[in-house]
Amino acid sequence: EVQLQASGGGVVQAGGSLRLSCAASGSAFENYSIGWFRQAPGKEREGVLCISRSDGTTYYADSVKGRATTISTHNGENVVYVRMNSLKAEDTAVYYCAVGQCTLVAGHLNYDMYYWGKGTLVTVSS
């Protein structure tokens, strides 16, 4: 069974940066596309980015495009890092990583994720 764990959340001031990490068991990152998602209080879950298994390309949702980057994939450590820059109050949410299928359509993620990890809370203070 695939196990995922997101970490790196915390409280950061608006305009600041944060690095999130997603650790996976087994060969999850080799077998599936990797997605990051977030859910703000009272809002629906939103896809943030998708790292394609087929070619390693990262696709970013319009809401974070230009402010988020996937730093590296450490295959030996089975950890994926995402750096979020220029954080805004509206970035406040619980962030999750997941593996499965995902793609970008009209600036939004379409996805069918098979395994989800527990989230990490990011709070952006203004």
Short mmCIF file of C-alpha atoms in Angstrom, two decimals:
data_model
loop_
_atom_site.label_atom_id
_atom_site.label_comp_id
_atom_site.label_asym_id
_atom_site.label_seq_id
_atom_site.Cartn_x
_atom_site.Cartn_y
_atom_site.Cartn_z
CA GLU A 1 0.00 0.00 0.00
CA VAL A 2 1.25 3.44 -0.89
CA GLN A 3 1.76 5.83 1.98
CA LEU A 4 2.25 9.55 1.54
CA GLN A 5 3.03 12.28 4.01
CA ALA A 6 3.10 15.99 3.34
CA SER A 7 5.09 18.25 5.65
CA GLY A 8 6.63 21.68 5.80
CA GLY A 9 3.57 23.73 6.56
CA GLY A 10 3.54 26.54 9.05
CA VAL A 11 2.81 30.20 9.53
CA VAL A 12 4.42 32.62 7.10
CA GLN A 13 3.93 36.28 6.40
CA ALA A 14 2.38 37.43 3.17
CA GLY A 15 5.05 37.73 0.52
CA GLY A 16 7.14 35.03 2.13
CA SER A 17 8.07 31.56 0.97
CA LEU A 18 7.63 28.04 2.16
CA ARG A 19 8.95 24.66 1.10
CA LEU A 20 6.61 21.72 1.28
CA SER A 21 7.72 18.13 0.99
CA CYS A 22 5.94 14.93 0.17
CA ALA A 23 7.46 11.62 1.24
CA ALA A 24 6.24 8.40 -0.27
CA SER A 25 6.68 4.74 0.40
CA GLY A 26 7.76 2.27 -2.22
CA SER A 27 7.82 3.22 -5.87
CA ALA A 28 4.83 5.54 -5.80
CA PHE A 29 6.63 8.38 -7.54
CA GLU A 30 7.83 6.08 -10.30
CA ASN A 31 4.45 4.55 -11.01
CA TYR A 32 2.13 7.52 -10.81
CA SER A 33 1.86 11.18 -11.51
CA ILE A 34 2.21 13.32 -8.41
CA GLY A 35 -0.25 16.00 -7.48
CA TRP A 36 -0.39 18.70 -4.88
CA PHE A 37 -3.74 19.92 -3.70
CA ARG A 38 -5.07 22.30 -1.11
CA GLN A 39 -8.29 22.92 0.70
CA ALA A 40 -9.08 26.16 2.43
CA PRO A 41 -11.69 26.33 5.18
CA GLY A 42 -15.15 26.30 3.68
CA LYS A 43 -13.87 25.79 0.16
CA GLU A 44 -13.59 22.90 -2.21
CA ARG A 45 -10.33 21.09 -2.76
CA GLU A 46 -8.20 22.70 -5.43
CA GLY A 47 -5.47 21.15 -7.54
CA VAL A 48 -2.23 23.11 -7.29
CA LEU A 49 0.18 21.27 -9.55
CA CYS A 50 0.75 17.99 -11.30
CA ILE A 51 4.09 16.30 -11.99
CA SER A 52 3.55 14.07 -14.97
CA ARG A 53 4.84 10.55 -14.67
CA SER A 54 5.20 10.24 -18.43
CA ASP A 55 7.70 13.05 -18.97
CA GLY A 56 8.36 14.65 -15.61
CA THR A 57 6.83 17.95 -16.67
CA THR A 58 5.19 19.96 -13.93
CA TYR A 59 1.90 21.62 -14.71
CA TYR A 60 0.77 24.48 -12.49
CA ALA A 61 -2.74 25.68 -11.84
CA ASP A 62 -3.31 29.31 -12.72
CA SER A 63 -3.72 30.15 -9.04
CA VAL A 64 -0.05 29.38 -8.32
CA LYS A 65 1.60 29.66 -11.71
CA GLY A 66 4.74 31.73 -11.46
CA ARG A 67 4.83 31.38 -7.67
CA ALA A 68 5.38 27.65 -7.21
CA THR A 69 8.24 25.46 -8.33
CA THR A 70 9.08 21.81 -7.87
CA ILE A 71 12.62 21.95 -6.56
CA SER A 72 13.67 18.37 -7.17
CA THR A 73 12.65 14.79 -6.93
CA HIS A 74 15.01 12.79 -4.80
CA ASN A 75 14.36 9.33 -6.09
CA GLY A 76 16.60 7.72 -3.54
CA GLU A 77 14.74 9.44 -0.74
CA ASN A 78 11.31 9.24 -2.36
CA VAL A 79 10.64 12.86 -1.52
CA VAL A 80 9.24 15.60 -3.72
CA TYR A 81 9.71 19.24 -2.75
CA VAL A 82 7.59 22.18 -3.76
CA ARG A 83 8.55 25.76 -3.05
CA MET A 84 5.81 28.33 -2.79
CA ASN A 85 6.86 31.96 -3.19
CA SER A 86 5.10 35.30 -2.86
CA LEU A 87 2.52 33.75 -0.59
CA LYS A 88 -0.83 35.43 -0.25
CA ALA A 89 -3.53 35.20 2.36
CA GLU A 90 -5.61 33.19 -0.09
CA ASP A 91 -2.91 30.52 -0.12
CA THR A 92 -3.90 29.61 3.42
CA ALA A 93 -5.08 26.01 3.31
CA VAL A 94 -4.27 22.44 4.19
CA TYR A 95 -1.95 21.12 1.51
CA TYR A 96 -1.99 17.49 0.42
CA CYS A 97 0.08 15.39 -1.91
CA ALA A 98 -1.33 12.48 -3.79
CA VAL A 99 -0.43 10.08 -6.59
CA GLY A 100 -2.50 8.88 -9.48
CA GLN A 101 -3.44 10.57 -12.72
CA CYS A 102 -3.57 14.29 -13.26
CA THR A 103 -3.38 16.77 -16.05
CA LEU A 104 -3.94 20.44 -16.65
CA VAL A 105 -6.99 21.65 -18.54
CA ALA A 106 -7.69 25.35 -19.05
CA GLY A 107 -5.55 26.28 -16.11
CA HIS A 108 -7.12 23.84 -13.70
CA LEU A 109 -6.14 20.34 -12.65
CA ASN A 110 -8.21 17.38 -13.75
CA TYR A 111 -7.32 14.44 -11.60
CA ASP A 112 -8.05 10.92 -10.46
CA MET A 113 -5.73 10.29 -7.56
CA TYR A 114 -5.40 6.85 -6.07
CA TYR A 115 -3.57 7.55 -2.84
CA TRP A 116 -3.64 10.58 -0.59
CA GLY A 117 -1.45 11.61 2.27
CA LYS A 118 -2.32 13.53 5.35
CA GLY A 119 -2.11 17.23 4.83
CA THR A 120 0.04 19.99 6.21
CA LEU A 121 -1.41 23.35 7.19
CA VAL A 122 -0.09 26.53 5.62
CA THR A 123 -1.22 29.78 7.18
CA VAL A 124 -0.32 33.05 5.51
CA SER A 125 -0.64 36.04 7.77
CA SER A 126 -1.20 39.50 6.34
#
